[in-house]
Short mmCIF file of C-alpha atoms in Angstrom, two decimals:
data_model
loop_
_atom_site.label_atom_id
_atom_site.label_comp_id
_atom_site.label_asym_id
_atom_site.label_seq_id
_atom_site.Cartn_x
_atom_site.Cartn_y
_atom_site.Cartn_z
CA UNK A 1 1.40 -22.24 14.13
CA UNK A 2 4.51 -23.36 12.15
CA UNK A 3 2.30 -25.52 9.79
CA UNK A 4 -0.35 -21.75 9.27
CA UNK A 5 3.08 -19.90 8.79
CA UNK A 6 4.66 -22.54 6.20
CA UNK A 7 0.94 -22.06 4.44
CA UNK A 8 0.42 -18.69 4.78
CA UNK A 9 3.55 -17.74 2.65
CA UNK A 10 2.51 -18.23 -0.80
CA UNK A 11 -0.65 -16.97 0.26
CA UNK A 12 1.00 -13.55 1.43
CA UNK A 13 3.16 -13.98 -1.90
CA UNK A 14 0.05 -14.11 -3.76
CA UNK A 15 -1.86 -11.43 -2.36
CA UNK A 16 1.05 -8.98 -2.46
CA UNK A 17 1.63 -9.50 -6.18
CA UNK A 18 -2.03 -9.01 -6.60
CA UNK A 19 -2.00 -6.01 -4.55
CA UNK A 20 0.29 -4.43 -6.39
CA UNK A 21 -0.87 -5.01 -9.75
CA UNK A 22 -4.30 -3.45 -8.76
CA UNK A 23 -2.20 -0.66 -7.24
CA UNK A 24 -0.49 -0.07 -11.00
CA UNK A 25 -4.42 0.12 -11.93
CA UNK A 26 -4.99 3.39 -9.49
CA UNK A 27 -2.03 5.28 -11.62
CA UNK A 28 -2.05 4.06 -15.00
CA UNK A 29 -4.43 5.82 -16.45
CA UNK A 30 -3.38 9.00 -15.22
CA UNK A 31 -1.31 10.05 -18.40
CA UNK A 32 -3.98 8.99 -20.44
CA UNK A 33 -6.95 11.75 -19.76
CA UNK A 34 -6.16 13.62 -22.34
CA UNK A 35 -6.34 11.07 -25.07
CA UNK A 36 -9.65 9.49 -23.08
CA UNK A 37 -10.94 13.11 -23.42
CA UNK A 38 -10.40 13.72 -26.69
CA UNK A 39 -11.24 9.75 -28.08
CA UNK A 40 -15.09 10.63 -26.48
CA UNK A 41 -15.35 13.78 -27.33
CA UNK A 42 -16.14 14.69 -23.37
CA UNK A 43 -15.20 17.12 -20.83
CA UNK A 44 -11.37 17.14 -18.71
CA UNK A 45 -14.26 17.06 -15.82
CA UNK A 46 -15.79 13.89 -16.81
CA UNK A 47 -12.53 12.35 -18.30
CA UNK A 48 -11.03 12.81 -14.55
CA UNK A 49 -13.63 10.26 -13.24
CA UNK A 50 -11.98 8.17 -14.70
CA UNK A 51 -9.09 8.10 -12.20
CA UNK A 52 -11.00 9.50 -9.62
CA UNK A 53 -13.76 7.20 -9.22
CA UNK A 54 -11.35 4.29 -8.65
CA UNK A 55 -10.39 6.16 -5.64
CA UNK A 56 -13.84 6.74 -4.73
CA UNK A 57 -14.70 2.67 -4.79
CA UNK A 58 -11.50 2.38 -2.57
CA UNK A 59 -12.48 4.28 -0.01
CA UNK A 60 -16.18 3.08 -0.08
CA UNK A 61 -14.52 -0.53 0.13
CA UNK A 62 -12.35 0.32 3.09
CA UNK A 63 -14.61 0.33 5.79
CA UNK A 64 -16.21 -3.15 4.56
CA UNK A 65 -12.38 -5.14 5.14
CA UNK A 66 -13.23 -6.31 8.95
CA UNK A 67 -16.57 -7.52 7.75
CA UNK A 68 -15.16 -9.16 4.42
CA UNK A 69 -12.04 -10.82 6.73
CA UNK A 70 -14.85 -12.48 9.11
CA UNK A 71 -16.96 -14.15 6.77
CA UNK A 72 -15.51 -15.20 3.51
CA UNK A 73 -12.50 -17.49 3.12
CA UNK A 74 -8.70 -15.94 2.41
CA UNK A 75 -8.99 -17.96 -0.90
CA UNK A 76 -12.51 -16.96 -2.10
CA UNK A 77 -11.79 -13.14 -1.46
CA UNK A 78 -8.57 -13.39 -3.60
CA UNK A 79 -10.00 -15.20 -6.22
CA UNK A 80 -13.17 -13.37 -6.37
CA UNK A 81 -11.55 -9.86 -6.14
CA UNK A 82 -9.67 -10.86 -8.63
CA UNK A 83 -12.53 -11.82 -10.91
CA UNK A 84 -14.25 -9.12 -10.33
CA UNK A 85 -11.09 -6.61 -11.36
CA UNK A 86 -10.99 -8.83 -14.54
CA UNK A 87 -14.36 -7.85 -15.98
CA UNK A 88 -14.30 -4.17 -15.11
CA UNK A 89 -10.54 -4.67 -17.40
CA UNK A 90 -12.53 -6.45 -19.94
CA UNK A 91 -14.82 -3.89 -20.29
CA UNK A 92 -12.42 -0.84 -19.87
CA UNK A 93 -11.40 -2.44 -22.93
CA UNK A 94 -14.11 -2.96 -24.92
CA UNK A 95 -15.85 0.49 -23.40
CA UNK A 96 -17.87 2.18 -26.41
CA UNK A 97 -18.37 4.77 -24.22
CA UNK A 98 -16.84 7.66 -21.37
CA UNK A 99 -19.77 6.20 -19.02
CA UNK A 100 -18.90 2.45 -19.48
CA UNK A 101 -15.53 2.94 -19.29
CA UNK A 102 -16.22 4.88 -16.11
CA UNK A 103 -18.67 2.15 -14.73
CA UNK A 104 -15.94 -0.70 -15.77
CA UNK A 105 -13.35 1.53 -13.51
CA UNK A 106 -15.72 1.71 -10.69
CA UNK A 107 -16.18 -2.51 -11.00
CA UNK A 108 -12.38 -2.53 -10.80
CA UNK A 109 -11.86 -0.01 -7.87
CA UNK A 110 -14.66 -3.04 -6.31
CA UNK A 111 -12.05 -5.77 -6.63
CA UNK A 112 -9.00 -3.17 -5.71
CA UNK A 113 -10.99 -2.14 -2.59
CA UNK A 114 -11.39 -5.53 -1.45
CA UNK A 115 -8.33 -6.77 -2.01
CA UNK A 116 -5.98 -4.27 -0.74
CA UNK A 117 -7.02 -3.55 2.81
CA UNK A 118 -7.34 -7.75 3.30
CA UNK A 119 -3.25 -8.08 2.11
CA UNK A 120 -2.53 -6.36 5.60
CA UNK A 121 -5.30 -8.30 7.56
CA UNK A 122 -3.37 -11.74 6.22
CA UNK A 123 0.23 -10.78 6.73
CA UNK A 124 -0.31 -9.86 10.35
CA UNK A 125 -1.87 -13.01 10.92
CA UNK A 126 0.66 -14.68 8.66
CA UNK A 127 3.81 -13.11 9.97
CA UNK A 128 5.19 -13.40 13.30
CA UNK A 129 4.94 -9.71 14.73
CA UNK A 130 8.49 -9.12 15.71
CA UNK A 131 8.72 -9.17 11.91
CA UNK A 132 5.67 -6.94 11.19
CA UNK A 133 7.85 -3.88 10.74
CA UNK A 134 10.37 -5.58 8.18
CA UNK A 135 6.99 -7.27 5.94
CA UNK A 136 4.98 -3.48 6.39
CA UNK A 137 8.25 -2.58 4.69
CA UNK A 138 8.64 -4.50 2.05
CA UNK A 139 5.11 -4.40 1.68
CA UNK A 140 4.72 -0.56 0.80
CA UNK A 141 8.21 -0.66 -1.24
CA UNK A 142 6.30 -2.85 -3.72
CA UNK A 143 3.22 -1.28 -4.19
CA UNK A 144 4.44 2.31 -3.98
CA UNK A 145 6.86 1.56 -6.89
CA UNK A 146 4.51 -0.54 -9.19
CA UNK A 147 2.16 2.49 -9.31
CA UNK A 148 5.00 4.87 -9.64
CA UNK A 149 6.49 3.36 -12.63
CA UNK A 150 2.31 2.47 -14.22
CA UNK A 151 2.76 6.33 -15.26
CA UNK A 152 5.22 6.23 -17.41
CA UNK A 153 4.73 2.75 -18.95
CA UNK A 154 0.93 3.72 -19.12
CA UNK A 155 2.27 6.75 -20.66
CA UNK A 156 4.66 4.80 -23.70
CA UNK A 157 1.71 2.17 -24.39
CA UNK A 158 -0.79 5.29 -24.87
CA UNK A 159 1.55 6.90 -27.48
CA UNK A 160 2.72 4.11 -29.18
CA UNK A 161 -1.14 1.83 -29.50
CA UNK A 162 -3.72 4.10 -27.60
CA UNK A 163 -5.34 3.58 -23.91
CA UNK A 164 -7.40 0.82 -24.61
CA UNK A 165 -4.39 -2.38 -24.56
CA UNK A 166 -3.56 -1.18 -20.65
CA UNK A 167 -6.68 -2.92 -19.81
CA UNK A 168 -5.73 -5.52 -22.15
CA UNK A 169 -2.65 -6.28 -20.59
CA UNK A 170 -4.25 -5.93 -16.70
CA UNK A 171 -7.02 -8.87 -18.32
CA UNK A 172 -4.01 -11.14 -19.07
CA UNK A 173 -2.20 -10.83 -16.32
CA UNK A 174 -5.15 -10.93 -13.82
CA UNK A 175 -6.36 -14.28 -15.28
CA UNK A 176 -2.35 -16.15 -15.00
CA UNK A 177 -3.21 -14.97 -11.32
CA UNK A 178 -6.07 -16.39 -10.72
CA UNK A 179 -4.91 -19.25 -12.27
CA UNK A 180 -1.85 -19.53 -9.83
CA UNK A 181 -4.04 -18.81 -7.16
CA UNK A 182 -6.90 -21.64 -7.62
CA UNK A 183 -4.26 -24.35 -6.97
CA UNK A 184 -1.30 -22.42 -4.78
CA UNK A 185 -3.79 -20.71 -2.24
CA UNK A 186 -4.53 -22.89 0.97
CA UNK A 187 -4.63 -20.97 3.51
CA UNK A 188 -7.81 -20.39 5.29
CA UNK A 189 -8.94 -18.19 8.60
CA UNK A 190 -11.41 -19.01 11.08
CA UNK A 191 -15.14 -17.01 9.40
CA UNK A 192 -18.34 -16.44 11.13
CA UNK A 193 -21.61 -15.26 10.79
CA UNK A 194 -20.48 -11.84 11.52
CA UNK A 195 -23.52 -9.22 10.89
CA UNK A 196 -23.49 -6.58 7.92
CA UNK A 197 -25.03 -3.37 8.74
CA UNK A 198 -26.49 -3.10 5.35
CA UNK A 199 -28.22 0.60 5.99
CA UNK A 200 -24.58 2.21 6.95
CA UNK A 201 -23.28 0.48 4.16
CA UNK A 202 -25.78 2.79 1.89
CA UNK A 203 -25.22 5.89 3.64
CA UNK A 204 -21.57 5.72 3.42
CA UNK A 205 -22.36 5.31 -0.33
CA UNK A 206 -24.61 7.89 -0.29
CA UNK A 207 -22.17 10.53 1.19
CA UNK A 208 -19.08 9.09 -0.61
CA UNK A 209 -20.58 9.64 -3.93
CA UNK A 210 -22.79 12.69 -3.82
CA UNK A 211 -20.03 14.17 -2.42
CA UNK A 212 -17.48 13.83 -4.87
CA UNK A 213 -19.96 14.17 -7.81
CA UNK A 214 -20.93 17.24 -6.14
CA UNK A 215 -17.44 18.89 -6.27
CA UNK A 216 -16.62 17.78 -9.69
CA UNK A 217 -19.98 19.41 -11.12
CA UNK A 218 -18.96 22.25 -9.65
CA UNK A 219 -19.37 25.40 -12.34
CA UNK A 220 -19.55 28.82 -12.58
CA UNK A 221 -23.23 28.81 -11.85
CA UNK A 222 -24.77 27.61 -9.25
CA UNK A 223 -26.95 23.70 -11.34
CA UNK A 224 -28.77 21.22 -9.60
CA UNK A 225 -25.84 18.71 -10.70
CA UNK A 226 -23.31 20.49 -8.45
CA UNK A 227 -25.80 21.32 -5.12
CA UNK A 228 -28.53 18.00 -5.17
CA UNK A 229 -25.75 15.75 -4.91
CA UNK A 230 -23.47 17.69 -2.32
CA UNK A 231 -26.69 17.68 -0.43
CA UNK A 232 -27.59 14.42 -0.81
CA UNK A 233 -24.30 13.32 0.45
CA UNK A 234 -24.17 15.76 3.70
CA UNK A 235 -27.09 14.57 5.00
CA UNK A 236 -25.99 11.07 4.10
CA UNK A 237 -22.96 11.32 6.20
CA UNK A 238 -24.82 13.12 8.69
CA UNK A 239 -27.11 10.26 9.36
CA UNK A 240 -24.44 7.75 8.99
CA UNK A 241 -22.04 8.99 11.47
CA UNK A 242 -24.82 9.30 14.21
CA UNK A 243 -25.78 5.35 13.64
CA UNK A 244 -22.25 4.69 13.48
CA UNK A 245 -22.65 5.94 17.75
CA UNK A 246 -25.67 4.52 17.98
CA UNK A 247 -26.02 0.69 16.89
CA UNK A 248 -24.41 -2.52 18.35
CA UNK A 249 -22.28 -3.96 15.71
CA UNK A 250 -21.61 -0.19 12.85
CA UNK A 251 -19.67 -0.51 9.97
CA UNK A 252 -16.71 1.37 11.46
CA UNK A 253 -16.66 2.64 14.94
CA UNK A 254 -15.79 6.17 14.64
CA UNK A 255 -15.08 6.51 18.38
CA UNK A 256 -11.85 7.42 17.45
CA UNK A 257 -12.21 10.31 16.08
CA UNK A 258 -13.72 12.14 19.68
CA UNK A 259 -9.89 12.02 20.18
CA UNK A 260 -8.65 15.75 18.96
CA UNK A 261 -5.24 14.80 18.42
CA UNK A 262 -6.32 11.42 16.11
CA UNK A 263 -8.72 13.71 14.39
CA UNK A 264 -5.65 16.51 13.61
CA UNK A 265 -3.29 13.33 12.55
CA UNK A 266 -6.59 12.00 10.21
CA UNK A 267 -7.23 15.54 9.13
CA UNK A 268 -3.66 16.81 8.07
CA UNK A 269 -2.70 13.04 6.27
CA UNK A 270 -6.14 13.92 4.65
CA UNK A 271 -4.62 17.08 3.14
CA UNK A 272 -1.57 16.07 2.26
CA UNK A 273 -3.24 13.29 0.11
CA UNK A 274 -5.75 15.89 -1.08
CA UNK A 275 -3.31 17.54 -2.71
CA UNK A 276 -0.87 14.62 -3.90
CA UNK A 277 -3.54 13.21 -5.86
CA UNK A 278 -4.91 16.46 -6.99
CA UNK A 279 -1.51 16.92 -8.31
CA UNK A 280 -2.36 13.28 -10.21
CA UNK A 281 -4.55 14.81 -12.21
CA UNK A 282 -3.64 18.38 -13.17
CA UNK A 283 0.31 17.70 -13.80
CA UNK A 284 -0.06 15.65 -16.63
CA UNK A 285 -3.02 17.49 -18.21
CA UNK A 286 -0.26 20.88 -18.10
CA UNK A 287 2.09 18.99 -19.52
CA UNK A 288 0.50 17.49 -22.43
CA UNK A 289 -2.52 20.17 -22.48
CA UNK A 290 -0.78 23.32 -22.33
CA UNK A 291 2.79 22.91 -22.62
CA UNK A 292 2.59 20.31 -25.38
CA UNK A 293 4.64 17.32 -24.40
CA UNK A 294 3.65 13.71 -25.05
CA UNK A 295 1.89 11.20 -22.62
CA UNK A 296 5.70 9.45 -22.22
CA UNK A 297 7.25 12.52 -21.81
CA UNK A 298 4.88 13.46 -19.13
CA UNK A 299 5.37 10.37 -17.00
CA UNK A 300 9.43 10.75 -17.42
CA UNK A 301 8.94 13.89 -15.74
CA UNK A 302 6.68 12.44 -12.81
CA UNK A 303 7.99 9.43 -12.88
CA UNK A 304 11.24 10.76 -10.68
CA UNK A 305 9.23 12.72 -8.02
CA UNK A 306 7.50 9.81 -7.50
CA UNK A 307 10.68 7.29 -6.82
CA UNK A 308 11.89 10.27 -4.46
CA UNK A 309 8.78 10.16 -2.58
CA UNK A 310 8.92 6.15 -2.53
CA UNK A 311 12.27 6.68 -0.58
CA UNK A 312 10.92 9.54 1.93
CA UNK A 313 8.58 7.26 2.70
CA UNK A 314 10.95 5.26 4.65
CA UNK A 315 13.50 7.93 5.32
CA UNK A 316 10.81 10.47 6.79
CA UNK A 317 9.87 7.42 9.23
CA UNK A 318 13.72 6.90 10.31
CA UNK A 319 14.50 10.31 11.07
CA UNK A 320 10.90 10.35 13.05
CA UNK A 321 12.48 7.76 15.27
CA UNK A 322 15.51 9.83 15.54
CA UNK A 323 14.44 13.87 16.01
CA UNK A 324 10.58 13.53 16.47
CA UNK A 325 7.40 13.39 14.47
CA UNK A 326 6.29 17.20 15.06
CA UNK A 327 9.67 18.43 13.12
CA UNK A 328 9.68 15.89 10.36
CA UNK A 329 5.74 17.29 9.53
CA UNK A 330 7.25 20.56 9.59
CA UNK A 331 10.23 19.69 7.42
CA UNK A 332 7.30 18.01 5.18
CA UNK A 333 4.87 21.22 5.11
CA UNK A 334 8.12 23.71 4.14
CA UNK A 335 9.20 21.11 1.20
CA UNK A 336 5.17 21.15 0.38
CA UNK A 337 5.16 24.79 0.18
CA UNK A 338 8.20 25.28 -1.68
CA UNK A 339 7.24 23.14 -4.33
CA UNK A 340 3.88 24.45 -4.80
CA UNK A 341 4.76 27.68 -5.29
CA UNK A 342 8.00 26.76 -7.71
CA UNK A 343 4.73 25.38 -9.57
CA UNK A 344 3.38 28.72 -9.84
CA UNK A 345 6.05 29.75 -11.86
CA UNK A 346 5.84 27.36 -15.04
CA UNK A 347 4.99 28.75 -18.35
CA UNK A 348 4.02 27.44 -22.05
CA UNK A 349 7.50 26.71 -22.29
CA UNK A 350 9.48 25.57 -19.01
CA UNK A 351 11.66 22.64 -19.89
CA UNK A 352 10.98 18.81 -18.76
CA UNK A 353 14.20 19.43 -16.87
CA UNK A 354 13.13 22.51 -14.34
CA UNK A 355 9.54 20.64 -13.85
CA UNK A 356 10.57 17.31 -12.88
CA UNK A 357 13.45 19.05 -10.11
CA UNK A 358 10.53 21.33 -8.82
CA UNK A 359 8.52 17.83 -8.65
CA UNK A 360 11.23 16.47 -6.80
CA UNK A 361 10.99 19.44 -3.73
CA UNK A 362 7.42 18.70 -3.48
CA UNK A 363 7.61 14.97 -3.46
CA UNK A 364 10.31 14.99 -0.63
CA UNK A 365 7.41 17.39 1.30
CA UNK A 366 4.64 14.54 0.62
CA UNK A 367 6.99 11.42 1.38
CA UNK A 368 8.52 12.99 4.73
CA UNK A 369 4.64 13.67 5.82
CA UNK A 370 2.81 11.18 5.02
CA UNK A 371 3.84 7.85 6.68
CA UNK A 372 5.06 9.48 10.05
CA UNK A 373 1.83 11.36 10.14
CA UNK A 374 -0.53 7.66 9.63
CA UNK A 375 1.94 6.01 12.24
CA UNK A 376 1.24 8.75 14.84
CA UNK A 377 -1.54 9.15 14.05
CA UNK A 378 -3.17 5.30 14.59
CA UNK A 379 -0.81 5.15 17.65
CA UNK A 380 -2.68 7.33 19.78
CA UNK A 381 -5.72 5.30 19.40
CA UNK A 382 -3.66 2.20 19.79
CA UNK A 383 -6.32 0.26 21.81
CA UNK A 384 -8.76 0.76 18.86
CA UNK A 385 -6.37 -0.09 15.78
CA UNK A 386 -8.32 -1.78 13.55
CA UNK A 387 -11.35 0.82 13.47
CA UNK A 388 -8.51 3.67 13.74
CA UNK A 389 -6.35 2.13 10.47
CA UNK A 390 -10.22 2.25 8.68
CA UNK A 391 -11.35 5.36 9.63
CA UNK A 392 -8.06 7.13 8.68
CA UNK A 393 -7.46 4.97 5.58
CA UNK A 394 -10.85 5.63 4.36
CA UNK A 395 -11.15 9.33 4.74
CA UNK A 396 -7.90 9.81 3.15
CA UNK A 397 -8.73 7.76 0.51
CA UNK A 398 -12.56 9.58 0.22
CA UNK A 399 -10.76 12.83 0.57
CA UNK A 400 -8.06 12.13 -2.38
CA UNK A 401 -11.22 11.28 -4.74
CA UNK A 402 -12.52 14.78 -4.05
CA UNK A 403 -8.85 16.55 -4.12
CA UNK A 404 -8.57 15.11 -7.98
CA UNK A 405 -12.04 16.49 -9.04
CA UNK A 406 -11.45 19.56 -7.37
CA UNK A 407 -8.48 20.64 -8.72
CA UNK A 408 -9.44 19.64 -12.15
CA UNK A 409 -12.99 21.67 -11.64
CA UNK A 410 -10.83 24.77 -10.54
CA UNK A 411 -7.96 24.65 -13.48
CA UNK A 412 -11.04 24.25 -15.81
CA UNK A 413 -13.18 27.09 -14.04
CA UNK A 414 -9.57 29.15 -14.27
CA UNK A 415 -9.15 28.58 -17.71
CA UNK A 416 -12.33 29.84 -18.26
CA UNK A 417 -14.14 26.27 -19.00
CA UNK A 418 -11.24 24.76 -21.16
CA UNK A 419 -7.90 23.61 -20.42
CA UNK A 420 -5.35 24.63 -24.01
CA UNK A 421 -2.05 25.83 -24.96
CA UNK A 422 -3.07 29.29 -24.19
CA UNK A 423 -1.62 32.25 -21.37
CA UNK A 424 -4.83 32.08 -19.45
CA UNK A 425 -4.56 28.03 -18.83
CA UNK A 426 -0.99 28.48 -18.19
CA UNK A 427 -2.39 30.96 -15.17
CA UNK A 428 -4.93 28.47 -14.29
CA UNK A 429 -2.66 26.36 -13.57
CA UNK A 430 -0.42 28.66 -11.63
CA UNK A 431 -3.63 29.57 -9.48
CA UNK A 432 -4.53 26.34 -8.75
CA UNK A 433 -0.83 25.54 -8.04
CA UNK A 434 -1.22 28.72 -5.27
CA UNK A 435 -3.91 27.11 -3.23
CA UNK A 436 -2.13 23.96 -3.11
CA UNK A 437 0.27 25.59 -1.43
CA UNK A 438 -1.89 27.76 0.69
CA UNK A 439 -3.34 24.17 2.09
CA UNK A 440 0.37 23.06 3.13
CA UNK A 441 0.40 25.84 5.16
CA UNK A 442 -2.69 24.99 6.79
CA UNK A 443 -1.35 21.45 7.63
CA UNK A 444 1.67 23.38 9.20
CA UNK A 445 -0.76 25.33 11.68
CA UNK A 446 -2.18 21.73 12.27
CA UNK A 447 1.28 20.62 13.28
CA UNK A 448 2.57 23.49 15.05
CA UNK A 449 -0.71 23.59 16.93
CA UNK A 450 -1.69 19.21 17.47
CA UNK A 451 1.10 17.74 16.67
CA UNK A 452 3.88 16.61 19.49
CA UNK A 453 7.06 14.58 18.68
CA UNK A 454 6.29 11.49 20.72
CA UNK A 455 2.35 10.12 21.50
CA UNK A 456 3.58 10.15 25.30
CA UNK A 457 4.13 13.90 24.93
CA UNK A 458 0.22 14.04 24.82
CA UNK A 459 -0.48 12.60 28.44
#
């Protein structure tokens, strides 16, 4: 065990420093719609794919980690994730087009997908689990700041030599990795023929997709490009969930989620990411879009919220241990709702300064919430954990992918089909600020109503 522990550290080393460069990836390009939109001469709609498809992949990927873990080496899934985020870098790059650079996001969102959920898989089995806590910690610290800082270097890069060298610079440093890691990596896990249901696999596709095309087709009339796909995806998940109950070895076990109080901790994490990564999207594009500030200046004034919310992260989950879960989630929802509606109030001309503090209220909402809310949440399942960490990890991921087409689709559709520096963008914005806030207080009815300080307070 010594000898596996001794090994397993510059494995975990490794696959930490890769995790949180493919985190960076997630982020980056975030502050860079705008230009990507204007470059192809596309829509803010299609531009956003760009971001949100990555989270799409992730979520897709999710459910595959158990099956992934079994049967491939620790070294071949690092190196080969790896490699596989290198060429969709190489060809974000190179991209001649708003579709290839979307496919080549999708191809990294692959290698993120796979690698991410495995980083947790090896340090449990690396790290001695008195010390789980401490590594979780350190963990999340270092890929929650790497993406909050790929803003606002994105951001800089963009204004000084375009989009196109942040892919450059991921290519690089993706290749001195896999470098390092094709002679530092020897750590290997026990793999077996374990069995991939291949027909789940599509399905989840299937529903993933069409549903998130679906929603970011969405117009003011009723096309085939908004309703086919949201079909096709229903009936996709429809189907997949009922083989989920009804094979021997499914793709996830959603068992889980017959529990009503997993299901509320699932459903308001869900929302809270819904709107965080909504938020992604449509704060930058108001900043540079309609109130005229640069791609650096718009990560300077995200870039604080975001450190804020890094902290809450682990301050919301102290003061859980000390006063209960049920009031920190309602401590979250109220700093939620306040900032929301402070959002509503921004014009053509509020300052840098006034935004980023009004960022800073709702970040402290979203950093209290979320953690407490995953660690409840997979607690009351704790029998089940690994099919309860992918069944909540994946629908919040799925569900973020939607939230940042959605919110785009209803700025646009408030705008009146284009986001500019006009009155009636500045009051799309404001609108779509409003039912942000009107689904914080929906996740406070979910707390007030599902929601008990301790999981024993459920027996």
């Amino acid at each position: 065990m010594n000898t596996q522990i001794k090994t397993g550290k510059t494995a975990l080393i490794m696959f930490i420093i890769a995790a949180a460069v493919l985190s960076a990836a997630q982020t980056v390009v975030t502050t860079g719609i705008s230009s990507i939109t204007s470059d192809f001469q596309t829509t803010t709609n299609i531009a956003q794919l760009v971001y949100s498809s990555f989270l799409l992949v992730l979520g897709v990927m999710i459910p595959l980690s158990a099956f992934i873990a079994r049967r491939f080496k620790v070294k071949t899934i690092l190196i080969s994730s790896l490699a596989i985020f290198l060429i969709g870098a190489i060809l974000s790059f190179i991209s001649p087009s708003i579709e290839i650079l979307i496919i080549s996001r999708v191809i990294q969102g692959i290698g993120a997908g796979i690698l991410l959920p495995i980083t947790q898989i090896v340090l449990f089995k690396v790290v001695p689990e008195e010390k789980w806590q401490v590594y979780m910690g350190l963990f999340g610290l270092i890929i929650g700041i790497v993406p909050a800082l790929a803003p606002t270097l994105g951001g800089a890069i963009i204004d000084y030599a375009g989009w196109r060298p942040i892919f450059l610079i991921f290519a690089i440093i993706i290749a001195i990795l896999i470098l390092i890691s094709m002679v530092a990596v020897k750590l290997e896990f026990e793999t077996g023929d374990y069995p991939l249901d291949i027909l789940s696999l599509i399905l989840c596709i299937l529903a993933c997709s069409g549903i998130m095309f679906g929603f970011n087709n969405i117009t003011k009339d009723v096309s085939p490009y908004m309703v086919i796909p949201i079909i096709i995806g229903v009936i996709s998940l429809f189907i997949f969930v009922k083989r989920q109950f009804n094979i021997k070895t499914p793709l996830v076990s959603l068992i889980p989620l017959k529990n009503k109080f997993f299901f509320a901790g699932t459903l308001f994490s869900s929302l809270l990411y819904f709107t965080m990564c909504g938020l992604n999207v449509i704060m930058p594009l108001f900043v540079q879009s309609v109130s005229h500030y640069t791609a650096t200046e718009s990560g300077l004034i995200l870039l604080p919220a975001t450190l804020v919310m890094i902290v809450f992260n682990f301050v919301g989950a102290i003061i859980a241990n000390k006063i209960g879960v049920r009031k920190v989630l309602i401590l979250s929802c109220i700093f939620s709702i306040v900032g929301y509606l402070a959002m509503t109030t921004y014009t053509l001309n509020t300052t840098m300064e006034y935004m980023a503090i009004t960022q800073i209220i709702r970040s402290i909402g979203a950093g209290l919430g979320l953690m407490p809310a995953v660690t409840w949440t997979i607690a009351i399942v704790s029998g089940d954990i690994e099919d309860a960490t992918a069944i909540n990890n994946t629908v919040r991921q799925i569900i973020g992918a939607i939230g940042s087409a959605i919110a785009v689709v209803l700025m646009t559709l408030f705008a009146g089909g284009k986001i500019t520096h006009s009155l009636i963008s500045q009051e799309a914005f404001a609108q779509t600020s409003f039912l942000m806030s009107v689904l914080a207080v929906i996740s406070l009815i979910i707390v007030v109503l599902y929601i008990k300080d301790e999981v024993h307070d459920l027996i």
